[in-house]
PDB file of C-alpha atoms and ligand atoms in Angstrom:
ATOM      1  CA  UNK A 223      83.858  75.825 100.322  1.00  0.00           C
ATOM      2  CA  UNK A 224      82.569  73.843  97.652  1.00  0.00           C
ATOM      3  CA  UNK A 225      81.435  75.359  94.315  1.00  0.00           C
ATOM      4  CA  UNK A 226      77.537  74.993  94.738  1.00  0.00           C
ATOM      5  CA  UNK A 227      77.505  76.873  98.135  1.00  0.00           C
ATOM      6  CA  UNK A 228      79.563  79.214  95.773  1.00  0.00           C
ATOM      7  CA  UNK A 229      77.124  79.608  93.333  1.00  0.00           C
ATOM      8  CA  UNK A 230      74.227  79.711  95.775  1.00  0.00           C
ATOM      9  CA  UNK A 231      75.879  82.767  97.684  1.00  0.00           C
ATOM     10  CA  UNK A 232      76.200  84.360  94.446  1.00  0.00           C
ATOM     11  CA  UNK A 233      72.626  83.534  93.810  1.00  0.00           C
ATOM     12  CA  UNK A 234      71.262  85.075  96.197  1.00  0.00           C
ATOM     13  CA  UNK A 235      73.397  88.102  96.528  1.00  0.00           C
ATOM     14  CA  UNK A 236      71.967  88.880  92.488  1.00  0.00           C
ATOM     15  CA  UNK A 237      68.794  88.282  94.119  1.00  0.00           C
ATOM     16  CA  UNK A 238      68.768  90.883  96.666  1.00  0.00           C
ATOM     17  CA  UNK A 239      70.220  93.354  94.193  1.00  0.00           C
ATOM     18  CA  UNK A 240      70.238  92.287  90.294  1.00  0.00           C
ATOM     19  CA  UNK A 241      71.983  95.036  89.069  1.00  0.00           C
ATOM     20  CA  UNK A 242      74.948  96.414  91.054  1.00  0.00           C
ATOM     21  CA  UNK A 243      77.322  98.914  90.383  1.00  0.00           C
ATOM     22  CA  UNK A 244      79.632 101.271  91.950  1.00  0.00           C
ATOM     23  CA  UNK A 245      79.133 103.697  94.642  1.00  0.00           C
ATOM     24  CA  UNK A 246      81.227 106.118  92.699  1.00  0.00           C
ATOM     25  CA  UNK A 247      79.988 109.257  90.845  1.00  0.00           C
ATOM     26  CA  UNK A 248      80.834 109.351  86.885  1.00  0.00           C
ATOM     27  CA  UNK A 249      79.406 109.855  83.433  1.00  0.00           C
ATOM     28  CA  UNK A 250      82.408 109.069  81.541  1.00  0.00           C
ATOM     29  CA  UNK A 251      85.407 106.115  81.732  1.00  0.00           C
ATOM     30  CA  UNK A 252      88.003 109.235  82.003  1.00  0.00           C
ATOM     31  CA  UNK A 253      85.849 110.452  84.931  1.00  0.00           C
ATOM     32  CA  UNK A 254      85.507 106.600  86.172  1.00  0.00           C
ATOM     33  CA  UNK A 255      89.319 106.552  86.406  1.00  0.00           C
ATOM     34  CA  UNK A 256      89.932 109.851  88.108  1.00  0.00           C
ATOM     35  CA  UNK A 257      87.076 109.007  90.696  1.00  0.00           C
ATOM     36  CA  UNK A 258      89.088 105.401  91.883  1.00  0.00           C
ATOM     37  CA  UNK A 259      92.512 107.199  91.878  1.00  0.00           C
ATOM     38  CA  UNK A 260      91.010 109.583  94.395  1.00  0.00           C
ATOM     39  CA  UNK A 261      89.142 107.029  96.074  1.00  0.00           C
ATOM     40  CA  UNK A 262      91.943 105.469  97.910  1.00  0.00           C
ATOM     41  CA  UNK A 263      92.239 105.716 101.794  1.00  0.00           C
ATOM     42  CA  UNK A 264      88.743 107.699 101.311  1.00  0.00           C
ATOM     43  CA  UNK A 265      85.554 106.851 101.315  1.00  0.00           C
ATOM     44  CA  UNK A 266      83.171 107.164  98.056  1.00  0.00           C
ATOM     45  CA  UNK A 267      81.096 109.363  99.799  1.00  0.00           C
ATOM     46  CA  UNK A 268      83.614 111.739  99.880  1.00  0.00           C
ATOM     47  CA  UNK A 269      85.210 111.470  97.012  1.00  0.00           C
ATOM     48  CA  UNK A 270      81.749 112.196  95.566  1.00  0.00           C
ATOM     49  CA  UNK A 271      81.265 115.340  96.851  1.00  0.00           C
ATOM     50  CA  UNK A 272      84.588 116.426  95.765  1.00  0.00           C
ATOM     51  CA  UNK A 273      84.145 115.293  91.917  1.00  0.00           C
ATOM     52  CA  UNK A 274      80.760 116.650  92.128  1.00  0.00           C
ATOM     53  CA  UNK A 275      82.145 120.023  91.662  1.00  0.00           C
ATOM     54  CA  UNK A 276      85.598 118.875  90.121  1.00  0.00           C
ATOM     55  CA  UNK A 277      84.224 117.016  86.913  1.00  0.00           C
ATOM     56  CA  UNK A 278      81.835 119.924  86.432  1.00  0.00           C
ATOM     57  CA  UNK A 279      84.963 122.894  86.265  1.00  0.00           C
ATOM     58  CA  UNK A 280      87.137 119.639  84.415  1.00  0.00           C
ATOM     59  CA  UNK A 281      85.280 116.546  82.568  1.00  0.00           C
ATOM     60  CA  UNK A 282      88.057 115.797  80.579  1.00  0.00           C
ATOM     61  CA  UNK A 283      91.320 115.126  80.285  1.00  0.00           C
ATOM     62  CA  UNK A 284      92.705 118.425  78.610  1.00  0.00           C
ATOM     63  CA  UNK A 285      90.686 120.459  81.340  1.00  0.00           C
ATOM     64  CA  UNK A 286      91.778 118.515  84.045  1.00  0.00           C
ATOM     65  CA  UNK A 287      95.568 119.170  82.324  1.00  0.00           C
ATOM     66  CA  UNK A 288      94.504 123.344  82.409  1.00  0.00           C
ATOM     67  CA  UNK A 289      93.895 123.199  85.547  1.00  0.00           C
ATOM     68  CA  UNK A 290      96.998 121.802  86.890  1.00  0.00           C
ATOM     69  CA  UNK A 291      98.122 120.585  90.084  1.00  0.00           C
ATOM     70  CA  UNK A 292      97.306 123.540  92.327  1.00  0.00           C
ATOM     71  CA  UNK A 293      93.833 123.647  90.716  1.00  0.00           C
ATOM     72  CA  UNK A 294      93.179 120.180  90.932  1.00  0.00           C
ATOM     73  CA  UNK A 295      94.291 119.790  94.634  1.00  0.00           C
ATOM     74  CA  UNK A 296      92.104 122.963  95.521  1.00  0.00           C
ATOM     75  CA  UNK A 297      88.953 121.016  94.817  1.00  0.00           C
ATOM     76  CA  UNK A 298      90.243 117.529  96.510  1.00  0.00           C
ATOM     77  CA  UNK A 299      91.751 118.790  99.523  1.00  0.00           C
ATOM     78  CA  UNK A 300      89.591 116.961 101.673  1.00  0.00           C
ATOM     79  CA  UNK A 301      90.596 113.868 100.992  1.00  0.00           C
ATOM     80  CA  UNK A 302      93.577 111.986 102.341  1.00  0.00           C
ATOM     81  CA  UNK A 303      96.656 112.158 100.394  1.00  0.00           C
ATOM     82  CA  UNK A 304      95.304 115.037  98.061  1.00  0.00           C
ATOM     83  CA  UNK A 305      98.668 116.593  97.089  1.00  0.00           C
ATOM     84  CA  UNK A 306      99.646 113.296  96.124  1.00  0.00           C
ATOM     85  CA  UNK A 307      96.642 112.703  93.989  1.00  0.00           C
ATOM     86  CA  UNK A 308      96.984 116.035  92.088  1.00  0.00           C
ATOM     87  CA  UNK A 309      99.894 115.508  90.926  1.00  0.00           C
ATOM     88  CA  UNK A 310      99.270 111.892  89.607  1.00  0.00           C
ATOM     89  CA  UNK A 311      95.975 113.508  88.029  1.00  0.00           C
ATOM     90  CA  UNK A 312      97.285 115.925  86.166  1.00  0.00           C
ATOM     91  CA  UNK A 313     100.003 113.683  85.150  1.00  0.00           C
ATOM     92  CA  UNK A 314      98.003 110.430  83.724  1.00  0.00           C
ATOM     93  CA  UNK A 315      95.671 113.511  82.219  1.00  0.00           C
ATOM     94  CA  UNK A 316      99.224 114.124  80.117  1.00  0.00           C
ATOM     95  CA  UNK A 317      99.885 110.449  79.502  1.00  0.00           C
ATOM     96  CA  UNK A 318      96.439 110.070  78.087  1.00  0.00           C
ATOM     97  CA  UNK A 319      96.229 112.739  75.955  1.00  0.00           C
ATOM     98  CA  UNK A 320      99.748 112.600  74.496  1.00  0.00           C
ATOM     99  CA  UNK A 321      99.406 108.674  74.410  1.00  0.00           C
ATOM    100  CA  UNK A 322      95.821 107.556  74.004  1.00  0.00           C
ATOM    101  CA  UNK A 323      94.209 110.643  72.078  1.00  0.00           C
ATOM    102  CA  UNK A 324      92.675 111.663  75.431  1.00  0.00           C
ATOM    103  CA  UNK A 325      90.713 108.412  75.749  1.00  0.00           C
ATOM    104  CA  UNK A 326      90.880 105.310  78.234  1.00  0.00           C
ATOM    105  CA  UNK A 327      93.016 102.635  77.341  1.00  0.00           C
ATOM    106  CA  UNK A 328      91.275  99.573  77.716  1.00  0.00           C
ATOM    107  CA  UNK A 329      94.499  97.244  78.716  1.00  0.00           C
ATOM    108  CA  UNK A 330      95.802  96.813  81.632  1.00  0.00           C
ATOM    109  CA  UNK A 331      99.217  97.202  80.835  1.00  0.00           C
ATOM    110  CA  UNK A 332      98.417 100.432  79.513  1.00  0.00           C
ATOM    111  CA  UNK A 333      96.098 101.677  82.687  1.00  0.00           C
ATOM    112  CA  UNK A 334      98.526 100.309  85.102  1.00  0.00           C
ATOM    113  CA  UNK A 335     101.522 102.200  83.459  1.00  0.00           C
ATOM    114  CA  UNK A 336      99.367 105.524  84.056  1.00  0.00           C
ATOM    115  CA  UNK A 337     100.308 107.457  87.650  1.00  0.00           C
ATOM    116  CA  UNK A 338      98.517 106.700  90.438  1.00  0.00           C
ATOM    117  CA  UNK A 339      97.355 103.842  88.681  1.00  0.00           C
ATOM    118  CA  UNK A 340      97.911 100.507  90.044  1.00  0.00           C
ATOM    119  CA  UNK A 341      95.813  97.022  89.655  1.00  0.00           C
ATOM    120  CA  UNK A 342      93.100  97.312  91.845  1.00  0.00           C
ATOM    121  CA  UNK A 343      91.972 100.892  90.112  1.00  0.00           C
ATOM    122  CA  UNK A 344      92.637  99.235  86.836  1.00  0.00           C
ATOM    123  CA  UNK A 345      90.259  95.787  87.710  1.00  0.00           C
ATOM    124  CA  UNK A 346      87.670  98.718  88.606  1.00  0.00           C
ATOM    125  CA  UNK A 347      87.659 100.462  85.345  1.00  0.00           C
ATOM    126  CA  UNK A 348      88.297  97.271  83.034  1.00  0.00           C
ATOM    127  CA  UNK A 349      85.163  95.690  84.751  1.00  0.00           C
ATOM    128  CA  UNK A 350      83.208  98.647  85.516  1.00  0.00           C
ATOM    129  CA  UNK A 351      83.790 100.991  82.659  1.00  0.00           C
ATOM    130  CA  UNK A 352      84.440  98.443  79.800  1.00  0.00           C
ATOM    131  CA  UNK A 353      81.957  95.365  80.844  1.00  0.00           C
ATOM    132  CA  UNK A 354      85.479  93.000  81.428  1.00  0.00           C
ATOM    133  CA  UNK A 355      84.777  90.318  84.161  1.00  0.00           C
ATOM    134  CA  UNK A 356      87.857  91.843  85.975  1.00  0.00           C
ATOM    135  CA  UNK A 357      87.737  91.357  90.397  1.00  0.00           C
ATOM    136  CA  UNK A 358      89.047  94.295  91.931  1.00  0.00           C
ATOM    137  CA  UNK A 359      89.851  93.205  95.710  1.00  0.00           C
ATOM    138  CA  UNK A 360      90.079  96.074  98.142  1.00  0.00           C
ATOM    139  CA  UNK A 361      89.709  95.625 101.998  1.00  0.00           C
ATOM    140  CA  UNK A 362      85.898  94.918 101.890  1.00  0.00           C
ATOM    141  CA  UNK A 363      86.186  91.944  99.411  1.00  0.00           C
ATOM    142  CA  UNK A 364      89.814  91.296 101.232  1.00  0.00           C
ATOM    143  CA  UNK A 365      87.416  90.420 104.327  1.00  0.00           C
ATOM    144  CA  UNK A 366      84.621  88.457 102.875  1.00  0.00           C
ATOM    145  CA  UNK A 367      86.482  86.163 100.914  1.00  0.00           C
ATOM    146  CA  UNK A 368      88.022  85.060 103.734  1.00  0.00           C
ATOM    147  CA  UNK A 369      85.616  84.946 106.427  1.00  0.00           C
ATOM    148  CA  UNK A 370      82.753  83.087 103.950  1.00  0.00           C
ATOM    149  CA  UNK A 371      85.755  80.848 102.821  1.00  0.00           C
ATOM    150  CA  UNK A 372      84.500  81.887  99.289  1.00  0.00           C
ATOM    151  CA  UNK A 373      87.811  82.523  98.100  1.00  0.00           C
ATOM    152  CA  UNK A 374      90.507  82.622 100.830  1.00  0.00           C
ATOM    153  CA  UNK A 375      94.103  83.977 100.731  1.00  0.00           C
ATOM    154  CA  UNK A 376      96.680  85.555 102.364  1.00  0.00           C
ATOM    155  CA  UNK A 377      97.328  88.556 100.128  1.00  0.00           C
ATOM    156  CA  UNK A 378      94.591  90.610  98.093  1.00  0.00           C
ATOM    157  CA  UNK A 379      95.843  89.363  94.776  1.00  0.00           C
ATOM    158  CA  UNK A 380      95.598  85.212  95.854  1.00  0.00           C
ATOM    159  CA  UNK A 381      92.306  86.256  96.958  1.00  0.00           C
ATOM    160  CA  UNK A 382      92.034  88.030  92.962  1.00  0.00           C
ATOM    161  CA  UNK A 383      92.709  84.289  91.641  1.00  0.00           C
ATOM    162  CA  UNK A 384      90.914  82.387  93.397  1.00  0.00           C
ATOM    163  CA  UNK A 385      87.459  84.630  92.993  1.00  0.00           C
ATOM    164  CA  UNK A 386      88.653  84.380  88.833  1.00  0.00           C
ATOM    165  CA  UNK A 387      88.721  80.567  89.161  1.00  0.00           C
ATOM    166  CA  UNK A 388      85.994  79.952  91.836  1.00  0.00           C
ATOM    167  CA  UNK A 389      83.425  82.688  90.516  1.00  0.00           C
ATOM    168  CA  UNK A 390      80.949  81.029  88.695  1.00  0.00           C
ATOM    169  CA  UNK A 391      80.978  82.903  85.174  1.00  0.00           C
ATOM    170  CA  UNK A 392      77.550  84.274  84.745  1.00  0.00           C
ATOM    171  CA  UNK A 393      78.434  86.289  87.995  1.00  0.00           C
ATOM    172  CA  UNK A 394      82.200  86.898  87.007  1.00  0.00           C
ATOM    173  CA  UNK A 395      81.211  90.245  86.105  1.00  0.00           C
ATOM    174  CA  UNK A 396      79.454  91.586  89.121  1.00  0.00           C
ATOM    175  CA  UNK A 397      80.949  89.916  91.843  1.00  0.00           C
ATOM    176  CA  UNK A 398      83.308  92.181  93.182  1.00  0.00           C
ATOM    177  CA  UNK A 399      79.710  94.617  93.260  1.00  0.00           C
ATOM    178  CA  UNK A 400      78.438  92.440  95.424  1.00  0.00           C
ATOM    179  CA  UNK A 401      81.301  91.751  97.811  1.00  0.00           C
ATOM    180  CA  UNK A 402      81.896  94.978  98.190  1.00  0.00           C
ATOM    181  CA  UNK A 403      78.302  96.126  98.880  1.00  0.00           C
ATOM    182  CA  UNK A 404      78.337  93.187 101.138  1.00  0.00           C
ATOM    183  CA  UNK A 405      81.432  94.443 103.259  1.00  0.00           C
ATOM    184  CA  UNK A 406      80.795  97.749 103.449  1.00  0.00           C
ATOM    185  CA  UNK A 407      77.009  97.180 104.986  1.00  0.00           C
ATOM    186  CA  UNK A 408      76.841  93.503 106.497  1.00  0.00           C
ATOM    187  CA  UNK A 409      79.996  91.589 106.933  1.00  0.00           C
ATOM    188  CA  UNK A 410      81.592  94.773 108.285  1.00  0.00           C
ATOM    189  CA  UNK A 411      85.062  94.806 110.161  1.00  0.00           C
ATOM    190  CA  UNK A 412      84.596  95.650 113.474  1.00  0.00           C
ATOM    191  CA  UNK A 413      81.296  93.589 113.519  1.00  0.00           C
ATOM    192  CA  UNK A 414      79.376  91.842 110.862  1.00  0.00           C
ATOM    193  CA  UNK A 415      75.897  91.585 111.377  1.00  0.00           C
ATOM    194  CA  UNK A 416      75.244  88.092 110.308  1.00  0.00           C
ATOM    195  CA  UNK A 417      71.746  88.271 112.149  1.00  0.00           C
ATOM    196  CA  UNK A 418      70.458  90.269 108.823  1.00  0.00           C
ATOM    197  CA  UNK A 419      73.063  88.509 106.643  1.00  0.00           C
ATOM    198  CA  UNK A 420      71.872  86.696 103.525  1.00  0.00           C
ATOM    199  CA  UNK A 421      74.266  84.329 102.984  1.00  0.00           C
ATOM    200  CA  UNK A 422      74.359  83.522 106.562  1.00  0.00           C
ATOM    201  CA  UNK A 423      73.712  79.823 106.566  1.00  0.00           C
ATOM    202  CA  UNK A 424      76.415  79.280 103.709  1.00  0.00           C
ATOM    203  CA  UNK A 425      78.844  80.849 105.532  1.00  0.00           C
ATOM    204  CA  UNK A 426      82.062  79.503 106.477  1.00  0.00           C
ATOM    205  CA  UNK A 427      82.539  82.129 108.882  1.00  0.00           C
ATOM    206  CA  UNK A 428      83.775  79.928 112.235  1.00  0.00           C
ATOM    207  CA  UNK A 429      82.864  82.578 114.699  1.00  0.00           C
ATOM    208  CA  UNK A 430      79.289  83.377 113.280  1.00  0.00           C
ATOM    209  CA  UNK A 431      76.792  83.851 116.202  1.00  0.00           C
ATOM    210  CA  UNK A 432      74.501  81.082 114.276  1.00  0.00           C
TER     211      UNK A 432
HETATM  212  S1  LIG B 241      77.271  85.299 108.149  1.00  0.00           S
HETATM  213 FE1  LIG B 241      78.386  86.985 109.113  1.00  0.00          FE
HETATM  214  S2  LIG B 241      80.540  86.574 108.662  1.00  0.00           S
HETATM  215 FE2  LIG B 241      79.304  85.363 107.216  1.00  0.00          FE
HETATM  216  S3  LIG B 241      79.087  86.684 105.400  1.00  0.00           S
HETATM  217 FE3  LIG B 241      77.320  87.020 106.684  1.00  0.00          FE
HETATM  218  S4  LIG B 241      77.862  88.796 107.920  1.00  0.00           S
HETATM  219 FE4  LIG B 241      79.771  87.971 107.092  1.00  0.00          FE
END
């Protein structure tokens, strides 16, 4: 794909929605962080309506810490993997308050060394909590990047580099909005629905119905 279909697609994805953001339920970067962690294998939706209730009982990190493990996996226990995610709650709740005063880090090195914590929750809270024109790939951006040809690769983090180089910049810091947003209600998996698709006719899709 060359770079002014790029920027067109990007063009008119800012278009249809100028200001995206994430799905995700938060008021603060702690509660950011704890919302991704949770979020994998799950859906937003219902990590939302277990963090409704969660963040209201614990909205920080020494609250979160009081209410420990058991606590913690009492109000997340229906999503996937919730024993799992307890425990690395409670734990990077400890990291961060005996390392980082109770606050965010806002380096990678020092998210990604927090448990439960790995690159693609750390690319969401750089770029979503801190303004950083970080691209988080998960499964939805995974997809489109390959099927548009945007930004092909075999593996989620060539697909990372090649959206940092090929993104234009003044869309660097939304983009991975937008391909997400895109995945999850056009260019789904099973079947996208390139009849309603607005990027349709830049699309280096080779089995579009166009
Ligand atoms: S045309 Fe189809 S395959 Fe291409 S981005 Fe749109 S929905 Fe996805």
């Amino acid at each position: 794909m060359n770079a002014a279909k790029r920027l067109q697609i990007f063009e008119r994805l800012k278009a249809q929605n100028p200001h995206p953001t994430t799905e995700l339920e938060y008021d603060t970067p702690f509660q950011l962080l704890i919302a991704v962690l949770l979020s994998a294998q799950a859906t937003d939706v219902g990590v939302n309506k277990a963090t409704r209730v969660l963040f209201k009982v614990a909205p920080t990190p020494d609250k979160m810490l009081t209410l420990g493990e058991e606590g913690v996996a009492d109000y997340i226990k229906t999503i996937g993997l919730f024993r799992t995610k307890a425990k690395n709650t409670v734990a990077t709740c400890r990291m961060l308050l005996e390392l980082h005063g109770g606050e965010v880090p806002q380096q990678r090195e020092a998210l990604e060394a927090l448990p439960g914590v790995g690159r693609k929750t750390a690319n969401v809270v750089l770029n979503t909590a801190f303004g950083q024109p970080t691209i988080a790939v998960d499964t939805h951006i995974f997809r489109v990047a390959n099927r548009t040809r945007i930004a092909p690769g075999k593996d989620v983090r060539e697909v990372e580099d090649k959206l940092l180089r090929f993104v234009p910049v003044e869309y660097k810091l939304d983009a991975h909005h937008w391909l997400i947003l895109h995945g999850r209600y056009v260019c789904k998996a099973r079947k996208p629905e390139c009849e309603r698709c607005v990027i349709a006719d830049l699309c280096e899709y080779p089995a579009k119905p166009l």
